[in-house]
PDB file of C-alpha atoms in Angstrom:
ATOM      1  CA  MET A  18      -9.328 -28.382  75.933  1.00  0.00           C
ATOM      2  CA  LEU A  19      -6.592 -26.177  74.477  1.00  0.00           C
ATOM      3  CA  ARG A  20      -5.068 -29.204  72.783  1.00  0.00           C
ATOM      4  CA  TRP A  21      -8.350 -30.039  71.016  1.00  0.00           C
ATOM      5  CA  ARG A  22      -8.762 -26.417  69.981  1.00  0.00           C
ATOM      6  CA  ASN A  23      -5.267 -26.329  68.480  1.00  0.00           C
ATOM      7  CA  LEU A  24      -5.937 -29.607  66.689  1.00  0.00           C
ATOM      8  CA  ALA A  25      -9.193 -28.256  65.234  1.00  0.00           C
ATOM      9  CA  GLU A  26      -7.468 -25.073  64.059  1.00  0.00           C
ATOM     10  CA  THR A  27      -4.699 -27.131  62.437  1.00  0.00           C
ATOM     11  CA  ARG A  28      -7.228 -29.327  60.629  1.00  0.00           C
ATOM     12  CA  LEU A  29      -9.139 -26.256  59.449  1.00  0.00           C
ATOM     13  CA  ALA A  30      -5.949 -24.663  58.134  1.00  0.00           C
ATOM     14  CA  ASP A  31      -4.973 -27.888  56.347  1.00  0.00           C
ATOM     15  CA  THR A  32      -8.418 -28.063  54.722  1.00  0.00           C
ATOM     16  CA  PHE A  33      -8.165 -24.432  53.592  1.00  0.00           C
ATOM     17  CA  LEU A  34      -4.728 -25.050  52.066  1.00  0.00           C
ATOM     18  CA  LEU A  35      -6.016 -28.217  50.400  1.00  0.00           C
ATOM     19  CA  PHE A  36      -8.715 -26.319  48.507  1.00  0.00           C
ATOM     20  CA  LEU A  37      -6.132 -23.799  47.284  1.00  0.00           C
ATOM     21  CA  ASP A  38      -4.520 -26.606  45.289  1.00  0.00           C
ATOM     22  CA  PRO A  39      -5.819 -26.840  41.664  1.00  0.00           C
ATOM     23  CA  ALA A  40      -5.256 -30.609  41.757  1.00  0.00           C
ATOM     24  CA  ALA A  41      -7.688 -30.840  44.671  1.00  0.00           C
ATOM     25  CA  TRP A  42     -10.361 -29.027  42.641  1.00  0.00           C
ATOM     26  CA  ALA A  43      -9.777 -31.383  39.715  1.00  0.00           C
ATOM     27  CA  ALA A  44     -10.148 -34.379  42.036  1.00  0.00           C
ATOM     28  CA  LEU A  45     -13.269 -32.840  43.585  1.00  0.00           C
ATOM     29  CA  THR A  46     -14.875 -32.249  40.172  1.00  0.00           C
ATOM     30  CA  ALA A  47     -14.148 -35.800  39.010  1.00  0.00           C
ATOM     31  CA  LEU A  48     -15.460 -37.248  42.273  1.00  0.00           C
ATOM     32  CA  ILE A  49     -18.655 -35.156  42.171  1.00  0.00           C
ATOM     33  CA  VAL A  50     -19.372 -36.389  38.633  1.00  0.00           C
ATOM     34  CA  MET A  51     -18.736 -39.995  39.702  1.00  0.00           C
ATOM     35  CA  GLU A  52     -20.909 -39.653  42.826  1.00  0.00           C
ATOM     36  CA  VAL A  53     -23.770 -38.103  40.825  1.00  0.00           C
ATOM     37  CA  VAL A  54     -23.602 -40.948  38.295  1.00  0.00           C
ATOM     38  CA  LEU A  55     -23.545 -43.546  41.087  1.00  0.00           C
ATOM     39  CA  GLY A  56     -26.518 -41.761  42.673  1.00  0.00           C
ATOM     40  CA  ILE A  57     -28.645 -42.397  39.557  1.00  0.00           C
ATOM     41  CA  ASP A  58     -29.195 -46.021  40.646  1.00  0.00           C
ATOM     42  CA  ASN A  59     -30.271 -44.861  44.094  1.00  0.00           C
ATOM     43  CA  LEU A  60     -32.571 -42.205  42.627  1.00  0.00           C
ATOM     44  CA  ILE A  61     -34.290 -44.605  40.201  1.00  0.00           C
ATOM     45  CA  PHE A  62     -35.017 -47.039  43.028  1.00  0.00           C
ATOM     46  CA  ILE A  63     -36.363 -44.294  45.320  1.00  0.00           C
ATOM     47  CA  SER A  64     -38.572 -42.970  42.497  1.00  0.00           C
ATOM     48  CA  ILE A  65     -40.062 -46.387  41.696  1.00  0.00           C
ATOM     49  CA  VAL A  66     -40.733 -47.225  45.355  1.00  0.00           C
ATOM     50  CA  THR A  67     -42.277 -43.853  46.244  1.00  0.00           C
ATOM     51  CA  ASN A  68     -44.430 -43.675  43.090  1.00  0.00           C
ATOM     52  CA  LYS A  69     -46.433 -46.606  44.477  1.00  0.00           C
ATOM     53  CA  LEU A  70     -47.413 -44.539  47.532  1.00  0.00           C
ATOM     54  CA  PRO A  71     -50.412 -42.186  47.749  1.00  0.00           C
ATOM     55  CA  GLU A  72     -49.764 -38.710  46.322  1.00  0.00           C
ATOM     56  CA  SER A  73     -49.833 -37.094  49.775  1.00  0.00           C
ATOM     57  CA  VAL A  74     -46.829 -39.034  51.106  1.00  0.00           C
ATOM     58  CA  ARG A  75     -44.667 -39.406  47.978  1.00  0.00           C
ATOM     59  CA  ALA A  76     -42.670 -36.213  48.434  1.00  0.00           C
ATOM     60  CA  PRO A  77     -42.004 -36.814  52.179  1.00  0.00           C
ATOM     61  CA  ALA A  78     -40.907 -40.388  51.395  1.00  0.00           C
ATOM     62  CA  ARG A  79     -38.524 -39.162  48.665  1.00  0.00           C
ATOM     63  CA  ARG A  80     -37.075 -36.526  50.990  1.00  0.00           C
ATOM     64  CA  ALA A  81     -36.671 -39.088  53.778  1.00  0.00           C
ATOM     65  CA  GLY A  82     -34.945 -41.523  51.411  1.00  0.00           C
ATOM     66  CA  ILE A  83     -32.485 -38.914  50.168  1.00  0.00           C
ATOM     67  CA  ALA A  84     -31.834 -37.622  53.702  1.00  0.00           C
ATOM     68  CA  LEU A  85     -31.086 -41.200  54.773  1.00  0.00           C
ATOM     69  CA  ALA A  86     -28.751 -41.588  51.787  1.00  0.00           C
ATOM     70  CA  LEU A  87     -26.820 -38.487  52.875  1.00  0.00           C
ATOM     71  CA  GLY A  88     -26.768 -39.548  56.537  1.00  0.00           C
ATOM     72  CA  LEU A  89     -25.493 -43.031  55.719  1.00  0.00           C
ATOM     73  CA  ARG A  90     -22.808 -41.721  53.371  1.00  0.00           C
ATOM     74  CA  LEU A  91     -21.540 -39.244  55.970  1.00  0.00           C
ATOM     75  CA  ALA A  92     -21.674 -41.930  58.682  1.00  0.00           C
ATOM     76  CA  PHE A  93     -19.628 -44.284  56.510  1.00  0.00           C
ATOM     77  CA  LEU A  94     -17.155 -41.477  55.820  1.00  0.00           C
ATOM     78  CA  ALA A  95     -16.832 -40.921  59.581  1.00  0.00           C
ATOM     79  CA  GLY A  96     -16.088 -44.640  59.981  1.00  0.00           C
ATOM     80  CA  ILE A  97     -13.871 -44.791  56.912  1.00  0.00           C
ATOM     81  CA  VAL A  98     -11.274 -47.030  58.607  1.00  0.00           C
ATOM     82  CA  TRP A  99     -13.972 -49.588  59.486  1.00  0.00           C
ATOM     83  CA  LEU A 100     -15.473 -49.359  56.002  1.00  0.00           C
ATOM     84  CA  VAL A 101     -12.151 -49.962  54.249  1.00  0.00           C
ATOM     85  CA  GLY A 102     -11.712 -52.960  56.547  1.00  0.00           C
ATOM     86  CA  LEU A 103     -14.815 -54.481  54.965  1.00  0.00           C
ATOM     87  CA  THR A 104     -12.686 -55.341  51.934  1.00  0.00           C
ATOM     88  CA  GLU A 105     -10.624 -57.837  53.970  1.00  0.00           C
ATOM     89  CA  PRO A 106     -11.707 -61.481  53.311  1.00  0.00           C
ATOM     90  CA  LEU A 107     -13.817 -63.028  56.075  1.00  0.00           C
ATOM     91  CA  PHE A 108     -13.880 -66.573  54.696  1.00  0.00           C
ATOM     92  CA  ASP A 109     -12.926 -68.476  51.541  1.00  0.00           C
ATOM     93  CA  LEU A 110     -14.815 -71.429  50.044  1.00  0.00           C
ATOM     94  CA  GLY A 111     -11.725 -72.312  48.020  1.00  0.00           C
ATOM     95  CA  ILE A 112     -13.448 -72.102  44.634  1.00  0.00           C
ATOM     96  CA  ALA A 113     -12.057 -69.976  41.804  1.00  0.00           C
ATOM     97  CA  GLY A 114     -12.851 -69.668  38.124  1.00  0.00           C
ATOM     98  CA  PRO A 115     -10.404 -70.196  35.266  1.00  0.00           C
ATOM     99  CA  PRO A 116      -7.836 -67.416  34.810  1.00  0.00           C
ATOM    100  CA  ALA A 117      -8.824 -64.535  32.561  1.00  0.00           C
ATOM    101  CA  SER A 118      -6.564 -62.681  30.117  1.00  0.00           C
ATOM    102  CA  HIS A 119      -5.163 -60.511  32.926  1.00  0.00           C
ATOM    103  CA  GLY A 120      -4.162 -63.602  34.921  1.00  0.00           C
ATOM    104  CA  GLU A 121      -6.734 -63.192  37.705  1.00  0.00           C
ATOM    105  CA  PRO A 122      -9.527 -65.790  38.162  1.00  0.00           C
ATOM    106  CA  THR A 123     -12.816 -64.974  36.430  1.00  0.00           C
ATOM    107  CA  PHE A 124     -14.582 -65.353  39.770  1.00  0.00           C
ATOM    108  CA  GLU A 125     -13.655 -66.247  43.335  1.00  0.00           C
ATOM    109  CA  THR A 126     -15.348 -67.240  46.579  1.00  0.00           C
ATOM    110  CA  ALA A 127     -13.185 -65.360  49.084  1.00  0.00           C
ATOM    111  CA  PHE A 128     -15.922 -63.199  50.593  1.00  0.00           C
ATOM    112  CA  SER A 129     -15.346 -59.935  52.456  1.00  0.00           C
ATOM    113  CA  GLY A 130     -17.935 -57.916  54.370  1.00  0.00           C
ATOM    114  CA  ARG A 131     -18.377 -55.704  51.310  1.00  0.00           C
ATOM    115  CA  ASP A 132     -18.926 -58.747  49.071  1.00  0.00           C
ATOM    116  CA  ILE A 133     -21.648 -60.099  51.363  1.00  0.00           C
ATOM    117  CA  ILE A 134     -23.414 -56.723  51.472  1.00  0.00           C
ATOM    118  CA  LEU A 135     -23.247 -56.450  47.669  1.00  0.00           C
ATOM    119  CA  LEU A 136     -24.594 -59.996  47.275  1.00  0.00           C
ATOM    120  CA  LEU A 137     -27.518 -59.370  49.625  1.00  0.00           C
ATOM    121  CA  GLY A 138     -28.238 -55.992  48.028  1.00  0.00           C
ATOM    122  CA  GLY A 139     -28.068 -57.480  44.538  1.00  0.00           C
ATOM    123  CA  LEU A 140     -30.432 -60.319  45.459  1.00  0.00           C
ATOM    124  CA  PHE A 141     -32.855 -57.812  46.984  1.00  0.00           C
ATOM    125  CA  LEU A 142     -32.731 -55.647  43.854  1.00  0.00           C
ATOM    126  CA  VAL A 143     -33.311 -58.647  41.569  1.00  0.00           C
ATOM    127  CA  TRP A 144     -36.263 -59.756  43.717  1.00  0.00           C
ATOM    128  CA  LYS A 145     -37.724 -56.236  43.866  1.00  0.00           C
ATOM    129  CA  ALA A 146     -37.314 -55.565  40.130  1.00  0.00           C
ATOM    130  CA  THR A 147     -38.728 -58.982  39.165  1.00  0.00           C
ATOM    131  CA  THR A 148     -41.719 -58.507  41.475  1.00  0.00           C
ATOM    132  CA  GLU A 149     -42.419 -55.031  40.095  1.00  0.00           C
ATOM    133  CA  ILE A 150     -42.080 -56.211  36.475  1.00  0.00           C
ATOM    134  CA  HIS A 151     -44.567 -59.015  37.172  1.00  0.00           C
ATOM    135  CA  HIS A 152     -46.946 -56.543  38.832  1.00  0.00           C
ATOM    136  CA  THR A 153     -46.630 -54.152  35.869  1.00  0.00           C
ATOM    137  CA  ILE A 154     -47.431 -56.914  33.371  1.00  0.00           C
ATOM    138  CA  ASP A 155     -50.191 -58.511  35.475  1.00  0.00           C
ATOM    139  CA  PRO A 156     -51.469 -55.960  38.031  1.00  0.00           C
ATOM    140  CA  ALA A 157     -53.540 -58.085  40.412  1.00  0.00           C
ATOM    141  CA  PRO A 158     -55.898 -56.161  42.701  1.00  0.00           C
ATOM    142  CA  ALA A 159     -54.419 -55.570  46.127  1.00  0.00           C
ATOM    143  CA  LYS A 160     -56.056 -57.495  48.965  1.00  0.00           C
ATOM    144  CA  THR A 161     -56.123 -55.704  52.299  1.00  0.00           C
ATOM    145  CA  VAL A 162     -58.061 -55.962  55.539  1.00  0.00           C
ATOM    146  CA  PHE A 163     -56.732 -52.683  56.902  1.00  0.00           C
ATOM    147  CA  SER A 164     -58.273 -49.244  56.810  1.00  0.00           C
ATOM    148  CA  ALA A 165     -57.134 -46.733  54.191  1.00  0.00           C
ATOM    149  CA  ARG A 166     -55.139 -44.788  56.784  1.00  0.00           C
ATOM    150  CA  ALA A 167     -53.422 -47.957  58.040  1.00  0.00           C
ATOM    151  CA  ALA A 168     -52.647 -48.989  54.462  1.00  0.00           C
ATOM    152  CA  VAL A 169     -51.035 -45.601  53.785  1.00  0.00           C
ATOM    153  CA  ALA A 170     -49.001 -45.783  56.994  1.00  0.00           C
ATOM    154  CA  GLY A 171     -47.932 -49.373  56.287  1.00  0.00           C
ATOM    155  CA  GLY A 172     -47.014 -48.529  52.708  1.00  0.00           C
ATOM    156  CA  PHE A 173     -44.951 -45.541  53.840  1.00  0.00           C
ATOM    157  CA  ALA A 174     -43.111 -47.616  56.465  1.00  0.00           C
ATOM    158  CA  ALA A 175     -42.463 -50.453  53.991  1.00  0.00           C
ATOM    159  CA  ALA A 176     -41.153 -47.978  51.401  1.00  0.00           C
ATOM    160  CA  ILE A 177     -38.784 -46.393  53.943  1.00  0.00           C
ATOM    161  CA  VAL A 178     -37.472 -49.827  55.021  1.00  0.00           C
ATOM    162  CA  GLN A 179     -36.778 -50.791  51.385  1.00  0.00           C
ATOM    163  CA  ILE A 180     -35.093 -47.439  50.732  1.00  0.00           C
ATOM    164  CA  ILE A 181     -32.904 -47.852  53.844  1.00  0.00           C
ATOM    165  CA  LEU A 182     -31.803 -51.346  52.746  1.00  0.00           C
ATOM    166  CA  LEU A 183     -30.712 -50.144  49.313  1.00  0.00           C
ATOM    167  CA  ASP A 184     -29.308 -46.872  50.673  1.00  0.00           C
ATOM    168  CA  VAL A 185     -26.863 -48.960  52.719  1.00  0.00           C
ATOM    169  CA  VAL A 186     -25.713 -50.886  49.630  1.00  0.00           C
ATOM    170  CA  PHE A 187     -25.437 -47.839  47.361  1.00  0.00           C
ATOM    171  CA  SER A 188     -23.781 -45.771  50.117  1.00  0.00           C
ATOM    172  CA  ILE A 189     -21.058 -48.363  50.719  1.00  0.00           C
ATOM    173  CA  ASP A 190     -20.422 -48.631  46.966  1.00  0.00           C
ATOM    174  CA  SER A 191     -20.339 -44.834  46.711  1.00  0.00           C
ATOM    175  CA  ILE A 192     -17.908 -44.308  49.598  1.00  0.00           C
ATOM    176  CA  LEU A 193     -15.557 -47.098  48.534  1.00  0.00           C
ATOM    177  CA  THR A 194     -15.478 -45.500  45.077  1.00  0.00           C
ATOM    178  CA  ALA A 195     -14.610 -42.175  46.701  1.00  0.00           C
ATOM    179  CA  VAL A 196     -11.829 -43.807  48.729  1.00  0.00           C
ATOM    180  CA  GLY A 197     -10.395 -45.229  45.508  1.00  0.00           C
ATOM    181  CA  MET A 198     -10.317 -41.792  43.855  1.00  0.00           C
ATOM    182  CA  THR A 199      -8.826 -39.592  46.593  1.00  0.00           C
ATOM    183  CA  ASN A 200      -7.145 -39.815  49.992  1.00  0.00           C
ATOM    184  CA  HIS A 201      -8.495 -36.478  51.254  1.00  0.00           C
ATOM    185  CA  LEU A 202     -11.533 -36.762  53.545  1.00  0.00           C
ATOM    186  CA  PRO A 203     -12.690 -33.107  53.049  1.00  0.00           C
ATOM    187  CA  ILE A 204     -12.911 -33.690  49.274  1.00  0.00           C
ATOM    188  CA  MET A 205     -14.978 -36.846  49.865  1.00  0.00           C
ATOM    189  CA  VAL A 206     -17.358 -35.020  52.226  1.00  0.00           C
ATOM    190  CA  VAL A 207     -17.910 -32.091  49.835  1.00  0.00           C
ATOM    191  CA  ALA A 208     -18.409 -34.412  46.845  1.00  0.00           C
ATOM    192  CA  VAL A 209     -20.958 -36.559  48.719  1.00  0.00           C
ATOM    193  CA  ILE A 210     -22.927 -33.527  49.948  1.00  0.00           C
ATOM    194  CA  VAL A 211     -23.019 -31.963  46.459  1.00  0.00           C
ATOM    195  CA  ALA A 212     -24.024 -35.267  44.819  1.00  0.00           C
ATOM    196  CA  VAL A 213     -26.835 -35.896  47.316  1.00  0.00           C
ATOM    197  CA  GLY A 214     -27.946 -32.272  46.839  1.00  0.00           C
ATOM    198  CA  VAL A 215     -28.262 -32.953  43.105  1.00  0.00           C
ATOM    199  CA  MET A 216     -30.279 -36.094  43.943  1.00  0.00           C
ATOM    200  CA  TYR A 217     -32.570 -34.027  46.191  1.00  0.00           C
ATOM    201  CA  PHE A 218     -33.445 -31.493  43.490  1.00  0.00           C
ATOM    202  CA  ALA A 219     -33.664 -34.120  40.730  1.00  0.00           C
ATOM    203  CA  ALA A 220     -35.855 -36.549  42.712  1.00  0.00           C
ATOM    204  CA  GLY A 221     -39.167 -34.810  42.004  1.00  0.00           C
ATOM    205  CA  PRO A 222     -38.700 -34.382  38.230  1.00  0.00           C
ATOM    206  CA  VAL A 223     -37.312 -37.923  37.842  1.00  0.00           C
ATOM    207  CA  ALA A 224     -40.219 -39.450  39.801  1.00  0.00           C
ATOM    208  CA  ALA A 225     -42.771 -37.411  37.808  1.00  0.00           C
ATOM    209  CA  PHE A 226     -41.163 -38.385  34.498  1.00  0.00           C
ATOM    210  CA  ILE A 227     -41.196 -42.086  35.424  1.00  0.00           C
ATOM    211  CA  LYS A 228     -44.818 -41.850  36.606  1.00  0.00           C
ATOM    212  CA  ASN A 229     -46.034 -40.061  33.453  1.00  0.00           C
ATOM    213  CA  ASN A 230     -44.288 -42.438  31.041  1.00  0.00           C
ATOM    214  CA  PRO A 231     -45.259 -46.087  31.666  1.00  0.00           C
ATOM    215  CA  THR A 232     -42.662 -47.458  29.248  1.00  0.00           C
ATOM    216  CA  ILE A 233     -39.955 -45.664  31.215  1.00  0.00           C
ATOM    217  CA  VAL A 234     -41.110 -47.566  34.322  1.00  0.00           C
ATOM    218  CA  MET A 235     -40.374 -50.887  32.606  1.00  0.00           C
ATOM    219  CA  LEU A 236     -37.012 -49.575  31.388  1.00  0.00           C
ATOM    220  CA  ALA A 237     -36.132 -48.346  34.894  1.00  0.00           C
ATOM    221  CA  LEU A 238     -37.085 -51.734  36.363  1.00  0.00           C
ATOM    222  CA  ALA A 239     -34.868 -53.409  33.756  1.00  0.00           C
ATOM    223  CA  PHE A 240     -32.043 -51.087  34.874  1.00  0.00           C
ATOM    224  CA  LEU A 241     -32.594 -52.149  38.494  1.00  0.00           C
ATOM    225  CA  LEU A 242     -32.548 -55.819  37.451  1.00  0.00           C
ATOM    226  CA  MET A 243     -29.281 -55.268  35.573  1.00  0.00           C
ATOM    227  CA  ILE A 244     -27.757 -53.370  38.507  1.00  0.00           C
ATOM    228  CA  GLY A 245     -28.795 -56.184  40.856  1.00  0.00           C
ATOM    229  CA  MET A 246     -27.064 -58.753  38.655  1.00  0.00           C
ATOM    230  CA  VAL A 247     -23.953 -56.557  38.497  1.00  0.00           C
ATOM    231  CA  LEU A 248     -23.904 -56.284  42.311  1.00  0.00           C
ATOM    232  CA  ILE A 249     -24.179 -60.076  42.614  1.00  0.00           C
ATOM    233  CA  ALA A 250     -21.344 -60.520  40.096  1.00  0.00           C
ATOM    234  CA  ASP A 251     -19.254 -57.962  42.008  1.00  0.00           C
ATOM    235  CA  GLY A 252     -19.872 -59.923  45.204  1.00  0.00           C
ATOM    236  CA  PHE A 253     -18.309 -62.969  43.502  1.00  0.00           C
ATOM    237  CA  GLY A 254     -15.286 -60.946  42.406  1.00  0.00           C
ATOM    238  CA  VAL A 255     -16.441 -60.405  38.808  1.00  0.00           C
ATOM    239  CA  HIS A 256     -16.001 -56.665  38.341  1.00  0.00           C
ATOM    240  CA  VAL A 257     -18.037 -55.174  35.493  1.00  0.00           C
ATOM    241  CA  PRO A 258     -16.672 -51.727  34.493  1.00  0.00           C
ATOM    242  CA  LYS A 259     -19.127 -48.987  35.466  1.00  0.00           C
ATOM    243  CA  ALA A 260     -18.606 -47.313  32.081  1.00  0.00           C
ATOM    244  CA  TYR A 261     -20.147 -50.322  30.315  1.00  0.00           C
ATOM    245  CA  ILE A 262     -23.204 -50.264  32.577  1.00  0.00           C
ATOM    246  CA  TYR A 263     -23.916 -46.562  32.195  1.00  0.00           C
ATOM    247  CA  ALA A 264     -23.205 -46.631  28.452  1.00  0.00           C
ATOM    248  CA  ALA A 265     -25.836 -49.377  28.081  1.00  0.00           C
ATOM    249  CA  MET A 266     -28.288 -47.377  30.208  1.00  0.00           C
ATOM    250  CA  ALA A 267     -27.673 -44.202  28.189  1.00  0.00           C
ATOM    251  CA  PHE A 268     -28.133 -46.057  24.876  1.00  0.00           C
ATOM    252  CA  SER A 269     -31.379 -47.650  26.096  1.00  0.00           C
ATOM    253  CA  MET A 270     -32.689 -44.270  27.238  1.00  0.00           C
ATOM    254  CA  ALA A 271     -31.819 -42.704  23.872  1.00  0.00           C
ATOM    255  CA  VAL A 272     -33.700 -45.461  22.010  1.00  0.00           C
ATOM    256  CA  GLU A 273     -36.693 -45.076  24.342  1.00  0.00           C
ATOM    257  CA  PHE A 274     -36.770 -41.303  23.766  1.00  0.00           C
ATOM    258  CA  LEU A 275     -36.865 -41.955  20.013  1.00  0.00           C
ATOM    259  CA  ASN A 276     -39.753 -44.385  20.575  1.00  0.00           C
ATOM    260  CA  MET A 277     -41.591 -41.762  22.634  1.00  0.00           C
ATOM    261  CA  MET A 278     -41.149 -39.176  19.869  1.00  0.00           C
ATOM    262  CA  ALA A 279     -42.401 -41.696  17.282  1.00  0.00           C
ATOM    263  CA  ARG A 280     -45.476 -42.478  19.391  1.00  0.00           C
ATOM    264  CA  LYS A 281     -46.290 -38.783  19.790  1.00  0.00           C
ATOM    265  CA  ARG A 282     -46.034 -38.265  16.031  1.00  0.00           C
ATOM    266  CA  ALA A 283     -48.341 -41.252  15.490  1.00  0.00           C
ATOM    267  CA  ILE A 284     -50.898 -39.847  17.962  1.00  0.00           C
ATOM    268  CA  PHE A 285     -50.712 -36.252  16.676  1.00  0.00           C
ATOM    269  CA  PRO A 286     -49.708 -36.557  13.000  1.00  0.00           C
ATOM    270  CA  GLU A 287     -51.279 -33.232  12.057  1.00  0.00           C
ATOM    271  CA  VAL A 288     -49.101 -31.386  14.605  1.00  0.00           C
ATOM    272  CA  ALA A 289     -45.941 -33.190  13.546  1.00  0.00           C
ATOM    273  CA  THR A 290     -46.454 -32.475   9.840  1.00  0.00           C
ATOM    274  CA  ALA A 291     -47.777 -28.908  10.154  1.00  0.00           C
ATOM    275  CA  PRO A 292     -45.517 -26.051   8.950  1.00  0.00           C
ATOM    276  CA  SER A 293     -43.586 -24.328  11.708  1.00  0.00           C
ATOM    277  CA  SER A 294     -45.550 -21.066  11.170  1.00  0.00           C
ATOM    278  CA  GLU A 295     -48.851 -22.889  11.827  1.00  0.00           C
ATOM    279  CA  ARG A 296     -47.488 -24.620  14.941  1.00  0.00           C
ATOM    280  CA  LEU A 297     -46.401 -21.283  16.388  1.00  0.00           C
ATOM    281  CA  SER A 298     -49.748 -19.591  15.718  1.00  0.00           C
TER     282      SER A 298
END
């Protein structure tokens, strides 16, 4: 018992000394920013799935999804040795693409546990996004033989299952990114908790914004489709830089905001062209 107590005190002292190092704070800040950015994908998916639920259960479903995201990330951090082991190849089909400019093959078929999870997650995202895009374009009336209460319960359960499946994929991607940026477990834990906290407070506004702007729904679904394709490519060893993905998403959002402003001016031209003194009065 005394040995465990001494070990705990030593770990606590090491953690305290770690956070006295300015380099640790710099690493923590960079990792928090990266984790928040990686959480955007997770948040968009949770928002789209929960917006299809009845109003009364949307908020609980969002909270459950984000709580699961935090729990899975912390669980993967606790099993960090096992998680890093997922990058070891399990089998190789012996197929490789032509060498790229850096000398490595453009794609490969040596699959690790992480690759398989990314492939399955990417396929699920592509299927989900394609299905939702089709439903948005051609919303067929839902056929059900269940009562309203059973439909709500079934919809809630189905939403939670879908959120869990993608939480696993995004959590593994998030933690492996954290492992690549720092070797200090306390920094990883703090960064993950802060990033998921940001997701928690941003979930409501993001879901409301997506719900109130139908064109944003289509854009968000296109993002999910793109992310799914990137996950599939990553599973085959084709690594697309995250900066390219998020730059494309940011540019698309900027163009869509300009379109939204143009539509508002077209709907309310007298407000847009009125002098500022009249608009204030």
